[in-house]
Amino acid sequence: MTAGLSIRPLQEADLEDAERVRRLAFGTFLGLPEPLSFSGDAEYARGRWQADPTAAFAAELDGELVGSNFATRWGSFAFFGPLTVRPDLWERGIAQRLLERTMALFSEWGVRHSGLFTFPTSPRHLGLYQKFGFWPRLLTPILAKTVAPGPRQLSWSRFSQPSEREQADCLGACRALTDSIYAGLDLEREIQAVERQRLGDTLLAWDGDTLTGFAVCHCGPGTEAGGDTCYVKFAAARPGPTAERAFEQLLEACEAFAATRGLSQLVAGVNSARQDAYRRMLARGFRMQFVGVTMERGAGPGFNRPEVYILDDWR
Ligand SMILES: CC(C)(COP(=O)(O)OP(=O)(O)OC[C@H]1O[C@@H](n2cnc3c(N)ncnc32)[C@H](O)[C@@H]1OP(=O)(O)O)[C@@H](O)C(=O)NCCC(=O)NCCS
């Protein structure tokens, strides 16, 4: 253990250091020649902190920020990450201290199910998270597709377009849709983060008054997408007999949206438990960029089930 270590809320003044340690930690773990180049111009720390400053923690040693962790609550479900520690201080229990604090927050939130995304072949990562009751389940491939060129008609509405009152209705409709997949699942935080920080937009598809699907997208540098990319942070199609069609339309809309933003790559993660969703993406020409494993805490499969049409990856 490291004497003098304190775990405290992450402050705005810490964000630059937190982002640097995040790049250095991942870049070092992955053996990059220039570790700080990890994830290019994609950014996590500021966006996550602004989405919920009470859910981000700093590890401080001798007045310096040496690690951080970010928790995310989607209603009845929560996940954490990126969790990072400065490489010269690995294996001294710092991540475990950050996780103790994060687990206390999960308890306060009273979530039914929680999880994380990690490296499936790393004994260090699996061993660390198992100590906190998270067990490896299925793989989550991160998939990418080159956006087909040419003009596109985007028939879906966008969250950024309606008035504030209408936005409240949209949030309610999104909540009802996700609740019908997993009780209490609520993406308001992600939708509002994208809206308030101008990270991209949330696409909404309607059949009359019924929301059939929505997709929360980050676009370009300074967001979790980075570069020339539209990243689907979360998307869901309404369950039931028309779910397959709604999901295909959702993928089509995300690609059209990327094209309207002049972005050439569309990226989305899908848990392989959602078998049909995964197969349909491959059939559309998505290819795997890399693969993580989910580790989960909570009874049952949560929303990682074969009949579910959700895109997300918990990174
Ligand atoms: C992963 C990371 C956050 C761990 O930070 P850390 O401060 O070194 O972790 P800790 O010292 O608190 O805990 C390490 C634990 O790993 C586990 N571990 C390590 N090697 C292991 C092995 N071969 N088998 C099983 N468990 C192992 C142990 O539980 C160990 O704790 P213990 O020895 O006290 O029981 C850090 O290595 C890091 O920043 N890596 C790069 C970024 C990253 O991968 N982040 C996580 C993405 S999901």
XYZ file of C-alpha atoms and ligand atoms in Angstrom:
363
model
C 0.000 0.000 0.000
C 1.070 3.595 -0.530
C 1.260 5.795 2.588
C -0.100 9.290 2.092
C -2.485 8.310 -0.680
C -5.870 9.986 -0.609
C -8.957 9.317 -2.685
C -11.086 12.409 -3.265
C -13.585 13.817 -5.768
C -11.994 14.774 -9.089
C -11.978 18.543 -9.604
C -12.076 20.554 -12.813
C -8.458 21.606 -12.207
C -7.445 17.895 -12.288
C -8.838 17.139 -15.731
C -5.686 17.764 -17.740
C -3.628 15.554 -15.420
C -6.323 12.869 -15.380
C -6.394 12.800 -19.190
C -2.582 12.592 -19.338
C -2.405 9.726 -16.814
C -5.190 7.948 -18.737
C -3.221 8.110 -22.003
C 0.067 7.202 -20.339
C -1.445 4.227 -18.478
C -3.205 2.669 -21.459
C -0.374 3.521 -23.854
C 2.126 1.875 -21.482
C -0.020 -1.202 -20.877
C -0.476 -1.670 -24.640
C 3.247 -1.121 -25.292
C 2.844 1.875 -27.611
C 6.160 3.491 -28.652
C 4.647 6.860 -27.663
C 2.251 6.022 -24.829
C 0.772 9.522 -24.632
C -0.511 9.164 -28.195
C -3.058 6.577 -26.988
C -6.564 7.267 -28.335
C -5.422 10.139 -30.569
C -7.667 13.177 -30.305
C -10.495 11.359 -28.512
C -11.052 12.658 -24.971
C -12.726 11.109 -21.958
C -11.906 12.956 -18.754
C -13.629 16.282 -19.398
C -16.755 14.820 -20.939
C -17.271 12.238 -18.196
C -16.569 14.738 -15.441
C -18.985 17.294 -16.891
C -21.658 14.628 -17.289
C -21.547 14.014 -13.508
C -18.791 15.647 -11.412
C -19.918 13.715 -8.318
C -19.094 10.369 -9.977
C -15.384 10.889 -10.717
C -12.576 10.173 -8.255
C -8.926 11.159 -8.032
C -6.068 9.325 -6.342
C -3.652 11.920 -4.966
C -0.160 11.227 -3.665
C 2.155 13.944 -2.340
C 0.013 16.628 -3.954
C -0.011 14.980 -7.388
C -2.821 13.286 -9.234
C -1.681 9.702 -9.818
C -4.896 7.985 -10.870
C -8.593 8.396 -11.495
C -11.823 6.523 -12.052
C -15.149 7.546 -13.553
C -18.501 6.005 -12.641
C -21.556 6.166 -14.883
C -25.144 5.596 -13.825
C -27.780 4.637 -16.377
C -30.734 4.375 -13.985
C -30.764 0.852 -12.524
C -27.429 -0.007 -14.156
C -23.947 1.413 -13.507
C -20.469 0.864 -14.879
C -17.044 2.350 -14.219
C -13.993 3.331 -16.242
C -11.656 4.472 -17.509
C -9.773 3.440 -14.339
C -6.121 4.414 -14.631
C -3.034 4.651 -12.425
C 0.327 6.217 -13.307
C 2.524 3.327 -14.508
C 5.434 3.899 -12.080
C 2.960 3.287 -9.226
C 1.274 0.102 -10.456
C 0.821 -2.870 -8.127
C 0.679 -0.767 -4.959
C -3.039 -1.014 -4.369
C -4.012 2.401 -5.793
C -6.641 1.047 -8.203
C -8.180 -0.914 -5.349
C -8.533 2.233 -3.270
C -10.250 3.975 -6.180
C -12.519 0.964 -6.624
C -13.489 0.889 -2.925
C -14.745 4.447 -3.306
C -16.513 3.635 -6.561
C -18.237 0.587 -5.038
C -19.479 2.761 -2.155
C -21.046 5.073 -4.741
C -22.695 2.135 -6.524
C -24.193 1.103 -3.155
C -25.491 4.644 -2.565
C -27.050 4.599 -6.022
C -28.686 1.242 -5.234
C -28.217 -0.081 -8.785
C -29.442 -3.617 -9.584
C -26.703 -4.505 -12.026
C -23.216 -3.179 -12.677
C -20.288 -3.929 -14.927
C -17.172 -2.877 -16.755
C -15.313 -3.488 -20.017
C -11.778 -4.825 -19.868
C -8.978 -6.781 -21.557
C -10.131 -10.415 -21.792
C -6.637 -11.926 -21.746
C -5.158 -9.905 -18.851
C -4.838 -11.864 -15.584
C -4.131 -8.568 -13.775
C -7.389 -7.011 -14.886
C -9.568 -10.079 -14.343
C -7.995 -10.724 -10.920
C -8.379 -7.102 -9.822
C -12.075 -6.863 -10.687
C -12.941 -10.305 -9.352
C -11.829 -9.035 -5.929
C -14.754 -6.601 -6.150
C -17.307 -9.215 -7.174
C -17.209 -8.656 -10.943
C -16.960 -11.840 -13.000
C -16.118 -12.230 -16.678
C -19.076 -12.877 -18.955
C -19.295 -12.350 -22.711
C -17.150 -10.527 -25.225
C -17.955 -7.046 -26.481
C -16.434 -6.427 -29.919
C -15.900 -2.812 -30.927
C -16.970 -2.675 -34.558
C -16.223 -0.128 -37.248
C -17.543 0.556 -40.721
C -16.464 2.981 -43.414
C -19.374 5.314 -44.065
C -20.670 4.889 -47.603
C -20.040 8.102 -49.556
C -22.704 10.148 -51.258
C -25.543 12.372 -50.104
C -27.931 10.870 -47.558
C -31.365 11.741 -46.390
C -31.591 11.564 -42.579
C -35.242 10.844 -41.874
C -34.818 10.657 -38.086
C -35.382 13.587 -35.783
C -32.610 14.918 -33.568
C -32.737 15.650 -29.872
C -30.978 18.986 -30.457
C -33.814 20.248 -32.676
C -37.018 20.368 -30.569
C -37.864 22.923 -27.907
C -36.969 22.262 -24.279
C -40.455 21.058 -23.448
C -40.388 18.648 -26.342
C -36.954 17.503 -25.188
C -38.490 16.514 -21.844
C -41.022 14.390 -23.768
C -38.223 12.799 -25.801
C -36.326 11.913 -22.618
C -39.483 10.304 -21.240
C -39.971 8.298 -24.443
C -36.333 7.104 -24.394
C -36.716 6.117 -20.741
C -39.895 4.148 -21.476
C -38.174 2.341 -24.366
C -35.119 1.275 -22.357
C -37.305 0.404 -19.350
C -39.161 -2.052 -21.587
C -35.812 -3.802 -22.252
C -34.447 -3.692 -18.694
C -36.452 -2.271 -15.782
C -35.084 1.112 -14.716
C -32.515 1.477 -17.522
C -32.350 5.215 -18.255
C -29.977 6.996 -20.629
C -30.920 10.572 -19.748
C -27.411 11.272 -18.505
C -25.791 10.392 -21.850
C -28.389 12.233 -23.921
C -28.021 15.382 -21.806
C -24.221 15.148 -21.778
C -24.165 15.091 -25.573
C -26.653 17.952 -25.765
C -25.077 20.237 -23.144
C -21.474 19.636 -24.178
C -22.286 19.604 -27.918
C -20.526 16.247 -28.336
C -22.743 15.117 -31.216
C -26.476 14.429 -31.200
C -29.137 11.882 -30.259
C -31.131 10.486 -33.190
C -34.772 9.545 -32.592
C -37.075 7.440 -34.799
C -40.832 7.653 -34.424
C -43.744 5.621 -35.704
C -46.565 8.085 -35.051
C -46.223 8.899 -31.356
C -44.204 5.771 -30.603
C -40.428 5.986 -30.340
C -39.036 2.948 -32.211
C -35.356 3.619 -31.571
C -32.737 6.141 -30.532
C -28.972 6.501 -30.843
C -26.665 8.715 -28.768
C -23.724 9.671 -30.994
C -20.398 11.377 -30.324
C -18.759 13.080 -33.285
C -15.133 13.906 -33.991
C -12.171 15.294 -32.001
C -12.516 16.191 -28.311
C -15.311 13.625 -27.788
C -15.148 9.883 -27.131
C -15.275 9.382 -30.924
C -12.154 11.279 -31.947
C -10.799 11.914 -35.434
C -12.980 11.293 -38.414
C -15.416 9.161 -36.435
C -19.028 8.968 -35.344
C -19.148 6.782 -32.218
C -22.450 5.315 -31.080
C -22.187 5.600 -27.323
C -25.582 3.941 -26.816
C -28.452 2.956 -29.089
C -31.580 0.872 -28.581
C -34.403 -0.415 -30.758
C -37.882 -1.019 -29.344
C -38.323 -4.702 -28.417
C -41.082 -6.832 -29.943
C -42.001 -8.111 -33.388
C -40.606 -5.067 -35.221
C -37.315 -4.932 -33.299
C -35.164 -6.305 -36.151
C -36.489 -3.741 -38.611
C -36.121 -0.906 -36.090
C -32.534 -1.971 -35.454
C -31.663 -2.020 -39.169
C -33.171 1.462 -39.493
C -31.147 2.575 -36.506
C -27.877 1.424 -38.115
C -28.894 3.112 -41.360
C -29.693 6.365 -39.525
C -26.364 6.358 -37.653
C -24.485 5.947 -40.925
C -26.514 8.687 -42.600
C -25.891 10.962 -39.613
C -22.132 10.316 -39.817
C -22.270 11.211 -43.517
C -24.130 14.468 -42.849
C -21.380 15.366 -40.372
C -18.713 14.568 -42.974
C -17.308 11.701 -40.860
C -15.940 8.629 -42.635
C -15.959 6.042 -39.801
C -18.892 4.687 -37.819
C -17.925 2.883 -34.583
C -20.142 0.990 -32.138
C -19.756 -1.764 -29.559
C -22.179 -4.629 -29.136
C -22.154 -7.351 -26.524
C -21.986 -10.729 -28.241
C -24.837 -11.994 -26.054
C -27.060 -9.804 -28.258
C -26.540 -12.314 -31.007
C -28.845 -11.097 -33.734
C -27.763 -7.467 -33.327
C -24.120 -8.554 -33.568
C -24.729 -10.706 -36.664
C -26.661 -7.961 -38.410
C -23.805 -5.522 -37.898
C -21.321 -7.965 -39.397
C -23.703 -8.543 -42.318
C -23.734 -4.782 -42.929
C -19.971 -4.718 -43.296
C -18.880 -3.743 -39.774
C -15.480 -5.213 -38.887
C -13.950 -5.796 -35.470
C -11.440 -3.181 -34.314
C -10.746 -4.879 -30.994
C -12.535 -7.006 -28.432
C -13.180 -6.532 -24.725
C -14.933 -8.661 -22.155
C -17.691 -7.497 -19.845
C -17.312 -8.274 -16.155
C -20.566 -8.032 -14.266
C -22.032 -8.001 -10.790
C -25.698 -8.815 -10.274
C -28.031 -11.724 -10.814
C -29.112 -12.584 -14.339
C -27.876 -11.316 -17.678
C -29.046 -7.688 -17.307
C -29.612 -6.371 -20.835
C -27.041 -8.660 -22.440
C -29.619 -11.085 -23.841
C -30.083 -12.618 -27.321
C -33.312 -10.778 -28.138
C -32.012 -7.327 -27.124
C -31.087 -4.718 -29.757
C -28.788 -2.358 -27.873
C -25.420 -0.915 -28.885
C -23.018 0.062 -26.096
C -19.663 -1.053 -24.721
C -19.144 0.364 -21.168
C -15.660 1.710 -21.949
C -5.273 -1.801 -14.296
C -4.657 -0.754 -13.350
C -5.662 0.365 -13.176
C -4.368 -1.424 -12.026
O -3.839 -0.438 -11.141
P -2.940 -0.832 -9.860
O -2.941 0.339 -8.956
O -1.646 -1.350 -10.337
O -3.784 -2.028 -9.244
P -3.703 -2.543 -7.735
O -2.293 -2.551 -7.280
O -4.698 -1.832 -6.890
O -4.257 -4.007 -7.889
C -3.587 -4.932 -8.704
C -4.280 -6.250 -8.495
O -4.235 -6.955 -9.734
C -4.480 -8.298 -9.444
N -3.504 -9.092 -10.169
C -2.308 -8.689 -10.677
N -1.740 -9.711 -11.327
C -2.582 -10.745 -11.227
C -2.569 -12.080 -11.681
N -1.534 -12.563 -12.392
N -3.613 -12.880 -11.411
C -4.665 -12.417 -10.702
N -4.732 -11.159 -10.232
C -3.706 -10.353 -10.495
C -4.362 -8.501 -7.970
O -5.672 -8.528 -7.419
C -3.646 -7.249 -7.534
O -3.915 -6.889 -6.260
P -3.209 -7.622 -4.980
O -1.889 -8.105 -5.429
O -3.148 -6.527 -3.974
O -4.161 -8.691 -4.619
C -3.323 -0.191 -13.924
O -2.492 -1.281 -14.240
C -3.506 0.642 -15.185
O -3.654 1.870 -15.124
N -3.420 -0.020 -16.357
C -3.567 0.662 -17.642
C -4.961 1.159 -17.877
C -5.972 0.067 -17.718
O -5.806 -1.026 -18.205
N -7.063 0.388 -17.005
C -8.122 -0.541 -16.746
C -8.925 -0.777 -17.947
S -10.306 -1.861 -17.643
